[in-house]
């Protein structure tokens, strides 16, 4: 029987500090065994359990696009034991990865349609994976208009600046990057994500919306999404719960009879409305 | 189905026989409690008990279990998997409620894409020799959950105390095979079997504690925001005893111990259980945690697997330091008017 609790060994190839506070870093990982990389087939919106030996394990969304074949990336905020140990690791350190887990975004459903991507804070990680996947030359034709709305507290907290710069040069994406309050030196959009979404007002016609962010952003974004005419089955959210096993066994991440790790973490707004409010 | 008997005084000879090819685990009396332990020539299995303090889940899902060990050096790491367990096990004296709990655990831990190999590997190698209850306690309510004091669900063999001897009933082929090797067992006489039947029906009638579960799951669907949760959680201390000793509760935590990845029993009754890294806790008070336990047993599990996640063993009733009785909770839900 295949043992799902045993991680694959990976080497940290590159560490990129993403923000001014230096508490968000992106880790580029390569599998020690190339076969394991190939069998780690993942889709946008899935997550993995990252092991730092001596510290423990935690679930992290996959931030790279499945089109990148030789490495996977995770963007991690330093909050506790495992994430701090990871932040203290240096390039070349061997850590563990098991997964991919969870359902991921509904890629098939998005094909042939407009996609509206709304994200706030560092929860943008899997949305970055999604955006890069759609924008890949092998995939771009399969999707119609792409609108991205991404907000951070201030310019220093914006992550993936290098991607944002590259996306900004393209004509086939409607990119809207915003910060909460005006600061000198920032010439882009200013305002909270829900307000910017209202302003940009992407059409809900033949469109799917994907929303990830802190609870407060979600709370104020959903009414705007509704006003724009998106029906609850066409809106997808990614949830975060405390997780341990990632495979529906440790009993930690349930909302009602659903386990977020295996039945989610992506749910439609319609599904969420049917679930008990315990998240 | 085959019926055999064994004189009580010969039972240890049977255990000895089984121990030749199996690790035998059975109840052992220690001071005032009975615990299931490995039976060797040094100790003697005790079949004259109410029930073990800890349920048999701990044989397959130990309180602490090493998932794997590892070695790390400056620029490398190596994982050493725990060797697969090949030794066959025989569990002797498992009560019908506890045997049923293993069937429920099997369902849950083998479901989905990723299976719990640690539990399942041990389970695969185990034979369950059950023991019918002739004298159910006042806290037993197995019959309300589809069980019975002489129920055979999950067992390979069932023993029944018929005064001077044990009546042995084969339930599965696995159980039959186990007996084949023991040539000196006597075939049961008709009178023995009749005596067993009588004791079974008496025991069934002796389970006086009853709760009706017919509409509980349905009611709970509409009771998530019911003020009732505020009341029932008031006296709970959040100690978690009810979940640790429950034969079906199997939540766990995963942590690091030396160079080992270890899992340990955990409980939804603890404050930190669902606490997120951000500081947000979806179950911040006893109310949400009590609701989770009850909902999981009588609604969520029913939705996912068609059965309650409780076998009516009564451990949580007996051991709760503040006498929070799960039967009363169920009765209150049952009596509640919801629209
Ligand atoms: C599907 C999913 C995807 C995720 N994706 C990402 C991602 O892309 N990037 C990212 O950075 N994070 C992500 N997270 C969150 C990430 O999993 C957590 O931040 C991580 O588990 C924290 O682990 P830790 O060991 O560092 O913190 P811990 O040490 O476990 O805890 C951090 C904090 O939680 C509290 N806490 C936890 N346990 C206890 C306890 N026993 N007692 C008291 N307090 C406690 C404390 O306040 C502590 O400071 C994701 C989570 C999920 C479920
Ligand atoms: S045993 Fe009793 S006091 Fe302890 S957590 Fe369970 S219900 Fe609460
Ligand atoms: S909930 Fe209580 S009565 Fe039911 S199986 Fe668990 S310990 Fe036994
Ligand atoms: S993380 Fe263990 S059940 Fe979901």
XYZ file of C-alpha atoms and ligand atoms in Angstrom:
691
model
C 0.000 0.000 0.000
C 1.290 3.409 -0.941
C 2.101 5.429 2.169
C 0.697 8.947 1.822
C 2.490 10.234 4.919
C 6.013 9.875 3.492
C 7.260 13.096 1.889
C 9.372 13.342 -1.255
C 12.793 14.844 -0.706
C 13.357 18.183 -2.435
C 16.232 20.659 -2.501
C 15.671 24.381 -2.029
C 17.184 25.752 -5.232
C 16.354 29.405 -4.797
C 14.885 31.667 -2.117
C 13.344 35.009 -3.070
C 12.327 37.535 -0.438
C 8.997 38.960 -1.576
C 8.194 41.881 0.713
C 9.759 44.735 2.644
C 8.871 43.184 5.996
C 10.938 40.202 4.816
C 8.447 37.754 6.293
C 7.231 36.401 2.954
C 9.607 34.324 0.870
C 9.231 32.213 -2.252
C 10.991 28.862 -2.251
C 11.857 27.172 -5.511
C 12.193 23.439 -4.991
C 13.562 20.623 -7.128
C 12.903 16.968 -6.461
C 15.928 14.854 -5.619
C 14.359 12.063 -7.626
C 13.264 13.329 -11.076
C 10.707 10.515 -11.276
C 8.980 11.912 -8.208
C 8.737 15.319 -9.921
C 6.959 13.742 -12.854
C 4.511 11.850 -10.680
C 3.795 15.043 -8.719
C 1.292 16.185 -11.353
C -0.638 19.105 -9.946
C -3.241 21.623 -11.018
C -3.678 25.284 -10.109
C -5.244 25.802 -6.684
C -3.904 22.638 -5.076
C -1.623 22.590 -2.055
C 1.094 20.384 -0.567
C 2.395 19.514 2.870
C 5.879 20.931 3.359
C 8.201 19.188 5.838
C 11.072 20.921 7.491
C 12.892 18.100 9.225
C 13.202 18.821 12.913
C 10.389 21.384 12.842
C 7.370 19.636 11.328
C 4.888 19.948 8.513
C 2.396 22.511 7.249
C 0.071 22.951 4.277
C 1.095 25.515 1.641
C -0.625 26.392 -1.632
C 1.366 25.717 -4.798
C 2.483 29.051 -6.215
C 4.097 27.887 -9.442
C 2.230 27.066 -12.622
C 1.956 23.405 -13.670
C 3.624 24.492 -16.934
C 6.941 24.809 -15.120
C 8.348 21.361 -15.394
C 11.587 21.331 -13.468
C 10.626 22.919 -10.162
C 7.731 23.806 -7.890
C 7.368 26.986 -5.902
C 5.757 27.918 -2.629
C 5.389 31.372 -1.135
C 5.430 31.251 2.628
C 4.722 33.797 5.327
C 6.639 33.364 8.557
C 4.111 32.811 11.371
C 5.119 29.883 13.561
C 7.371 26.906 14.103
C 7.534 25.319 10.650
C 7.338 28.491 8.594
C 10.096 30.091 10.688
C 12.317 27.044 10.270
C 11.712 27.242 6.533
C 12.565 30.944 6.475
C 15.784 30.197 8.328
C 16.814 27.541 5.796
C 19.398 28.323 3.158
C 19.541 27.398 -0.515
C 20.654 23.792 -0.846
C 18.762 22.578 2.215
C 16.825 19.353 1.738
C 13.198 19.465 2.863
C 10.138 17.312 2.201
C 7.022 17.738 0.083
C 3.997 15.488 -0.134
C 0.944 16.059 -2.259
C -0.531 17.506 -4.336
C -3.718 17.687 -2.312
C -7.136 19.248 -2.663
C -9.375 19.806 -5.642
C -7.824 22.927 -7.197
C -9.508 25.453 -9.470
C -12.089 24.342 -12.056
C -9.805 24.664 -15.089
C -12.115 22.782 -17.459
C -15.039 25.008 -16.539
C -12.980 28.130 -17.203
C -12.111 27.166 -20.746
C -13.779 29.274 -23.404
C -14.859 31.832 -20.826
C -13.785 35.115 -19.286
C -11.924 34.691 -16.027
C -12.000 37.276 -13.238
C -9.267 36.765 -10.629
C -9.596 38.704 -7.375
C -6.979 38.436 -4.650
C -5.712 40.256 -1.605
C -2.595 40.052 0.505
C -0.303 37.072 0.355
C -3.239 34.735 -0.361
C -2.467 35.618 -3.969
C -0.124 32.600 -4.244
C -2.401 30.095 -5.969
C -3.915 32.923 -8.036
C -0.420 33.656 -9.306
C -0.158 30.011 -10.309
C -3.498 30.328 -12.108
C -2.588 33.588 -13.860
C 0.747 32.232 -15.083
C -0.922 29.038 -16.261
C -3.564 30.873 -18.283
C -1.036 33.316 -19.722
C 1.251 30.516 -20.910
C 1.427 30.490 -24.708
C 0.242 26.890 -24.842
C -2.921 27.761 -22.887
C -3.845 31.387 -23.529
C -6.133 30.646 -26.531
C -8.326 28.382 -24.464
C -9.493 31.252 -22.246
C -11.209 34.502 -23.175
C -10.626 37.801 -21.349
C -8.548 37.674 -18.178
C -9.101 40.327 -15.515
C -6.848 40.357 -12.462
C -7.496 42.507 -9.398
C -4.811 42.226 -6.783
C -4.443 44.375 -3.692
C -1.880 44.763 -0.927
C -1.606 47.048 2.080
C 1.260 49.092 0.631
C 3.747 48.762 -2.225
C 6.284 47.050 0.028
C 3.804 44.253 0.718
C 3.050 43.484 -2.927
C 4.445 40.074 -3.759
C 5.524 38.757 -7.173
C 6.607 42.223 -8.394
C 8.613 40.545 -11.163
C 5.502 38.750 -12.451
C 3.358 41.859 -12.171
C 5.909 43.737 -14.263
C 5.857 41.040 -16.942
C 2.057 40.804 -16.960
C 1.834 44.610 -17.214
C 3.653 44.499 -20.542
C 1.067 42.206 -22.085
C -2.059 43.221 -23.989
C -4.009 40.037 -23.269
C -4.616 40.656 -19.562
C -6.577 43.391 -17.798
C -4.309 43.878 -14.787
C -5.339 46.036 -11.814
C -2.908 46.250 -8.933
C -3.960 48.369 -5.998
C -2.691 49.429 -2.585
C -4.843 50.381 0.402
C -3.665 53.984 0.914
C -1.801 56.490 -1.262
C 1.950 56.779 -0.674
C 4.547 58.839 -2.454
C 6.178 57.059 -5.319
C 3.133 54.903 -6.115
C 1.439 55.831 -9.362
C -0.891 52.842 -9.576
C -4.391 52.284 -8.263
C -5.293 53.164 -4.678
C -8.199 51.628 -2.765
C -9.407 48.395 -1.249
C -9.988 45.396 -3.483
C -13.827 45.503 -3.334
C -13.864 49.185 -4.373
C -11.461 48.570 -7.234
C -13.503 45.571 -8.342
C -16.582 47.784 -8.450
C -14.709 50.361 -10.504
C -13.241 47.884 -12.975
C -16.644 46.197 -13.139
C -15.760 43.124 -15.194
C -18.785 41.699 -16.957
C -20.277 38.546 -15.506
C -21.375 37.502 -18.977
C -19.855 34.081 -19.767
C -17.459 34.621 -16.865
C -16.109 32.803 -13.845
C -14.742 34.576 -10.774
C -12.023 33.204 -8.510
C -11.602 34.940 -5.164
C -8.843 34.433 -2.542
C -7.965 36.691 0.317
C -8.249 37.444 4.002
C -11.737 37.021 5.532
C -12.339 40.769 5.678
C -11.645 41.165 1.951
C -13.928 38.233 1.114
C -16.692 39.706 3.254
C -16.741 42.993 1.330
C -15.963 41.499 -2.062
C -18.852 39.052 -2.244
C -21.603 41.710 -2.336
C -19.792 43.433 -5.236
C -19.452 40.115 -7.071
C -23.165 39.637 -6.562
C -23.965 43.161 -7.849
C -21.935 42.450 -10.964
C -24.371 39.645 -11.670
C -22.204 36.582 -11.029
C -24.358 33.668 -9.977
C -23.086 31.823 -6.887
C -22.220 28.690 -8.898
C -19.819 30.713 -11.043
C -17.831 32.136 -8.149
C -15.037 30.079 -6.583
C -13.278 30.708 -3.277
C -10.311 28.982 -1.706
C -10.589 28.370 2.033
C -7.966 28.065 4.706
C -8.389 25.909 7.799
C -5.899 24.450 10.217
C -4.660 21.221 8.638
C -2.338 18.417 9.570
C -2.680 15.376 7.338
C -3.994 17.014 4.170
C -5.738 13.787 3.165
C -8.991 13.735 5.128
C -7.834 11.621 8.057
C -6.699 13.734 11.014
C -10.158 15.265 11.407
C -8.950 18.815 11.780
C -10.224 20.784 8.835
C -13.894 19.950 8.489
C -16.682 22.406 7.854
C -19.830 20.396 8.367
C -19.416 17.041 6.666
C -16.817 18.345 4.214
C -13.084 18.172 4.758
C -11.463 21.281 3.355
C -8.254 19.363 2.589
C -9.851 16.758 0.371
C -13.256 18.129 -0.658
C -11.808 21.650 -1.032
C -9.994 23.931 -0.524
C -11.852 25.426 -3.502
C -15.624 25.697 -3.162
C -18.250 27.590 -5.133
C -20.011 30.398 -3.324
C -23.170 28.330 -3.722
C -21.568 25.381 -1.878
C -20.308 27.685 0.853
C -23.772 29.047 1.446
C -24.986 25.505 2.110
C -22.203 24.799 4.603
C -22.365 25.709 8.306
C -20.707 29.032 9.083
C -17.712 27.656 10.865
C -14.638 28.925 9.058
C -21.133 -21.338 11.059
C -19.551 -23.715 13.570
C -20.148 -23.998 17.290
C -17.490 -25.173 19.726
C -17.018 -25.052 23.457
C -14.057 -24.760 25.742
C -13.863 -25.315 29.485
C -12.927 -22.102 31.254
C -9.966 -23.741 32.930
C -8.586 -24.639 29.492
C -8.796 -21.136 28.130
C -5.195 -20.282 28.894
C -4.162 -23.364 26.935
C -6.066 -21.962 23.963
C -4.286 -18.626 24.348
C -0.968 -20.447 24.501
C -1.831 -22.297 21.322
C -2.745 -19.068 19.548
C 0.407 -17.384 20.814
C 2.539 -19.828 18.839
C 1.767 -18.076 15.575
C 0.235 -14.815 16.708
C 0.720 -11.955 19.035
C -2.209 -12.353 21.409
C -3.704 -9.203 22.873
C -6.294 -9.497 25.558
C -7.780 -7.880 28.634
C -5.689 -7.912 31.768
C -6.782 -6.835 35.225
C -4.521 -4.279 36.857
C -5.750 -2.935 40.165
C -9.164 -1.533 39.341
C -8.931 -1.265 35.614
C -8.842 -3.687 32.753
C -6.585 -2.878 29.836
C -5.833 -4.795 26.681
C -2.207 -5.806 26.600
C 0.025 -8.373 24.987
C -0.554 -11.740 26.630
C 2.560 -13.756 27.421
C 3.307 -16.685 29.662
C 3.785 -14.166 32.494
C 0.235 -12.883 32.591
C -3.212 -14.303 32.129
C -6.052 -13.000 30.043
C -9.095 -12.013 32.074
C -12.511 -12.454 30.499
C -14.484 -11.527 33.570
C -14.774 -7.775 33.168
C -17.177 -5.086 32.038
C -15.059 -3.489 29.403
C -11.526 -2.287 28.953
C -10.807 1.257 30.037
C -9.254 2.100 26.695
C -10.919 0.854 23.523
C -9.211 -1.556 21.098
C -8.590 1.276 18.638
C -5.269 1.770 20.394
C -3.960 -1.531 19.035
C -4.356 -0.244 15.480
C -4.135 3.473 16.134
C -1.802 3.861 19.109
C -1.836 6.982 21.236
C 1.672 7.741 19.940
C 2.917 6.312 16.680
C 6.086 6.923 14.714
C 5.281 7.566 11.063
C 8.919 7.532 10.010
C 12.365 8.531 11.188
C 14.884 10.648 9.370
C 18.491 11.682 9.429
C 19.630 15.057 8.300
C 23.113 16.224 7.479
C 24.263 19.627 6.311
C 22.987 19.318 2.762
C 20.968 16.179 2.765
C 18.200 14.222 4.424
C 17.194 10.606 4.439
C 13.851 9.094 5.379
C 13.729 5.737 7.073
C 10.277 4.192 6.836
C 8.984 2.153 9.733
C 9.089 -1.520 8.762
C 5.738 -2.981 7.723
C 4.089 -4.977 10.461
C 3.980 -8.606 9.408
C 3.206 -10.261 12.731
C -0.291 -11.637 12.941
C -2.384 -10.501 15.862
C -5.304 -12.031 17.667
C -7.412 -9.734 19.822
C -9.242 -11.692 22.470
C -12.233 -10.502 24.477
C -13.374 -7.605 22.305
C -16.845 -6.451 23.295
C -19.473 -6.204 20.521
C -19.676 -2.401 20.709
C -15.905 -2.126 20.349
C -15.814 -4.605 17.520
C -18.396 -2.509 15.677
C -16.261 0.560 16.266
C -13.478 -1.089 14.257
C -15.861 -1.551 11.346
C -16.633 2.178 11.458
C -12.954 3.070 11.706
C -12.209 0.773 8.745
C -14.793 2.633 6.696
C -13.369 6.027 7.545
C -9.660 5.275 7.414
C -9.851 3.351 4.137
C -12.070 5.877 2.377
C -10.944 8.252 -0.337
C -7.885 8.452 -2.496
C -5.355 8.328 0.345
C -5.641 5.487 2.832
C -4.332 5.396 6.354
C -1.767 2.652 5.826
C -0.573 2.550 9.433
C -4.011 1.591 10.688
C -4.960 -0.628 7.760
C -1.745 -2.667 7.732
C -2.234 -3.634 11.356
C -5.921 -4.247 10.866
C -5.283 -6.566 7.946
C -3.157 -8.804 10.158
C -5.620 -9.030 13.003
C -8.230 -11.595 13.958
C -10.940 -10.441 16.328
C -12.206 -12.850 18.951
C -15.217 -11.134 20.474
C -16.861 -11.666 23.795
C -20.628 -11.341 24.208
C -21.938 -9.330 27.162
C -24.182 -11.194 29.572
C -24.485 -8.304 31.988
C -24.678 -4.937 30.237
C -24.136 -1.899 32.446
C -26.543 0.954 33.002
C -24.376 3.130 30.734
C -24.510 0.735 27.782
C -26.810 1.771 24.946
C -25.461 -0.289 22.051
C -28.913 -1.432 20.957
C -29.926 2.149 20.149
C -27.117 2.297 17.616
C -27.808 -0.926 15.791
C -25.580 -3.087 17.968
C -26.376 -5.814 20.449
C -24.704 -7.387 23.515
C -24.106 -10.485 21.422
C -23.532 -8.695 18.116
C -20.945 -10.172 15.771
C -20.187 -7.238 13.497
C -16.448 -6.945 12.950
C -15.659 -10.245 14.659
C -14.091 -13.420 13.357
C -15.103 -15.490 16.373
C -17.541 -14.798 19.176
C -17.134 -16.173 22.682
C -19.934 -16.350 25.163
C -19.640 -17.151 28.830
C -22.106 -19.984 29.576
C -21.127 -20.493 33.225
C -18.522 -23.255 33.309
C -17.421 -22.879 29.703
C -17.238 -20.548 26.757
C -19.387 -21.151 23.757
C -17.425 -20.319 20.589
C -19.178 -19.299 17.406
C -17.301 -18.906 14.123
C -18.240 -15.760 12.236
C -15.795 -15.573 9.335
C -13.591 -17.954 7.418
C -10.615 -16.332 9.076
C -12.053 -17.259 12.449
C -12.789 -20.792 11.326
C -9.210 -21.229 10.126
C -7.905 -20.122 13.486
C -9.917 -22.824 15.230
C -9.019 -25.566 12.753
C -5.565 -25.740 14.248
C -6.894 -26.420 17.705
C -8.015 -29.999 17.485
C -8.976 -30.520 21.097
C -11.917 -28.077 21.160
C -15.204 -29.855 21.674
C -18.204 -29.460 19.404
C -20.945 -27.573 21.182
C -23.945 -29.543 22.370
C -27.423 -28.446 21.487
C -28.010 -27.526 25.107
C -24.947 -25.240 25.090
C -26.209 -23.388 22.067
C -29.667 -23.040 23.584
C -28.162 -21.710 26.782
C -26.201 -19.156 24.779
C -29.317 -18.005 22.977
C -31.179 -17.556 26.234
C -28.339 -15.542 27.739
C -28.223 -13.378 24.619
C -31.872 -12.502 24.714
C -31.693 -11.801 28.443
C -28.742 -9.516 27.867
C -30.514 -7.738 25.033
C -33.427 -7.051 27.370
C -31.031 -5.904 30.079
C -29.876 -2.961 27.937
C -32.469 -0.651 29.437
C -30.852 2.587 28.451
C -32.336 3.619 25.127
C -32.194 6.679 22.947
C -34.069 7.192 19.728
C -31.863 8.312 16.868
C -34.453 8.119 14.118
C -34.765 11.872 13.542
C -31.614 13.141 15.249
C -29.457 13.543 12.154
C -32.255 15.327 10.328
C -32.930 17.630 13.268
C -29.253 18.458 13.615
C -29.301 19.686 10.018
C -31.419 22.556 11.241
C -29.827 23.031 14.650
C -26.400 24.441 13.848
C -27.387 27.836 15.253
C -29.682 26.530 17.968
C -29.259 28.217 21.399
C -29.232 24.705 22.862
C -25.458 24.410 22.249
C -24.871 27.322 24.624
C -26.599 25.414 27.386
C -25.176 21.930 27.024
C -21.568 23.051 26.857
C -21.730 24.996 30.123
C -20.423 22.335 32.450
C -17.919 20.747 30.053
C -14.328 21.230 31.166
C -12.879 20.576 27.740
C -10.685 17.823 29.156
C -11.114 15.625 26.083
C -11.521 12.375 28.021
C -14.736 11.610 26.125
C -12.886 11.661 22.826
C -9.677 9.937 23.907
C -11.582 6.989 25.370
C -14.154 6.834 22.605
C -13.616 3.770 20.412
C -14.444 5.686 17.232
C -12.774 9.071 17.816
C -9.561 9.092 15.784
C -8.432 12.687 15.336
C -4.695 13.112 15.513
C -1.931 15.650 15.537
C 1.378 15.259 13.738
C 4.567 16.490 15.297
C 8.302 16.151 15.453
C 10.041 14.246 18.227
C 13.796 13.997 17.976
C 14.397 12.667 14.508
C 10.950 11.176 14.222
C 7.684 12.258 12.657
C 5.096 11.172 15.168
C 1.352 11.225 15.350
C -0.542 11.434 18.608
C -4.195 11.340 19.580
C -5.799 14.751 19.549
C -9.229 16.017 20.478
C -11.726 18.398 18.908
C -12.543 19.443 22.481
C -9.241 21.318 22.810
C -8.999 25.068 22.244
C -5.961 24.804 19.953
C -7.389 22.066 17.768
C -8.621 24.307 14.954
C -6.641 27.447 15.812
C -5.100 28.836 12.653
C -1.657 30.293 12.183
C -3.236 33.732 11.726
C -4.753 33.537 15.211
C -8.248 32.986 13.849
C -10.140 30.132 15.521
C -13.348 28.852 13.906
C -14.246 27.078 17.163
C -13.281 29.626 19.811
C -15.463 28.409 22.689
C -16.746 25.227 24.269
C -20.019 25.699 22.465
C -18.541 25.218 18.997
C -16.344 22.353 20.169
C -19.190 20.437 21.829
C -21.284 21.033 18.726
C -18.500 19.619 16.572
C -18.315 16.415 18.616
C -22.066 15.807 18.594
C -22.512 16.871 14.976
C -19.665 14.667 13.821
C -21.092 11.612 15.542
C -24.758 12.057 14.701
C -24.897 14.148 11.561
C -21.663 14.579 9.530
C -20.660 10.915 9.715
C -24.222 9.855 8.976
C -24.141 12.006 5.836
C -20.815 10.589 4.679
C -21.142 6.941 5.688
C -24.802 6.307 6.470
C -24.196 5.489 10.142
C -23.749 7.229 13.482
C -20.126 7.511 14.611
C -20.979 6.147 18.061
C -21.484 2.549 19.142
C -23.084 3.214 22.516
C -20.233 1.801 24.606
C -20.908 4.315 27.367
C -17.252 5.134 28.064
C -17.787 8.854 27.627
C -20.731 8.637 30.025
C -18.763 6.739 32.658
C -15.579 8.719 32.503
C -16.725 12.311 32.097
C -15.651 14.157 35.267
C -18.774 16.333 35.228
C -21.290 13.677 34.167
C -22.067 15.143 30.808
C -24.159 12.332 29.388
C -24.232 12.003 25.604
C -27.543 10.128 25.876
C -29.154 13.175 27.475
C -27.784 15.366 24.723
C -29.273 13.073 22.087
C -32.595 12.935 23.940
C -32.725 16.725 24.134
C -32.063 16.990 20.396
C -34.738 14.420 19.738
C -37.265 16.336 21.826
C -36.361 19.703 20.320
C -38.883 21.386 18.058
C -37.221 22.706 14.917
C -38.972 24.180 11.945
C -4.878 24.935 1.999
C -3.918 25.877 2.689
C -3.044 26.622 1.921
C -2.142 27.478 2.549
N -1.283 28.189 1.751
C -0.363 28.973 2.327
C 0.593 29.674 1.522
O 0.581 29.579 0.300
N 1.508 30.418 2.141
C 1.537 30.531 3.525
O 2.424 31.208 4.041
N 0.637 29.905 4.304
C -0.310 29.133 3.744
N -1.206 28.474 4.543
C -1.161 28.682 6.010
C -0.076 27.838 6.628
O -0.435 26.487 6.539
C 0.112 28.189 8.113
O 0.582 29.495 8.195
C 1.111 27.244 8.724
O 0.510 26.002 8.981
C 1.693 27.749 10.017
O 2.552 26.730 10.490
P 3.647 27.009 11.556
O 4.167 25.703 12.017
O 4.649 27.948 11.033
O 2.847 27.726 12.682
P 2.416 27.146 14.078
O 3.615 27.165 14.954
O 1.707 25.868 13.919
O 1.361 28.191 14.537
C 1.398 29.569 14.217
C 0.607 30.335 15.231
O -0.605 29.660 15.477
C -0.905 29.619 16.822
N -0.865 28.238 17.334
C -0.769 27.126 16.584
N -0.776 26.036 17.326
C -0.885 26.431 18.589
C -0.940 25.755 19.831
N -0.878 24.411 19.895
N -1.058 26.481 20.953
C -1.137 27.814 20.902
N -1.081 28.493 19.769
C -0.955 27.844 18.615
C 0.096 30.498 17.470
O -0.445 31.779 17.532
C 1.271 30.438 16.553
O 2.080 31.572 16.608
C -2.124 27.614 3.959
C -2.997 26.871 4.721
C -3.883 26.009 4.103
C -4.812 25.212 4.945
S -15.243 14.163 29.175
Fe -16.907 15.555 29.819
S -15.835 17.398 30.588
Fe -14.313 16.231 29.404
S -14.458 17.152 27.320
Fe -15.842 15.343 27.334
S -17.860 16.210 27.875
Fe -16.323 17.790 28.422
S -19.541 8.653 21.885
Fe -19.428 7.763 23.957
S -20.905 6.068 23.921
Fe -20.523 6.634 21.784
S -18.886 5.257 21.133
Fe -17.893 7.147 21.851
S -17.420 6.784 24.016
Fe -18.888 5.198 23.376
S -6.094 18.154 7.236
Fe -6.419 16.231 8.180
S -8.522 15.946 7.754
Fe -8.095 17.697 6.600
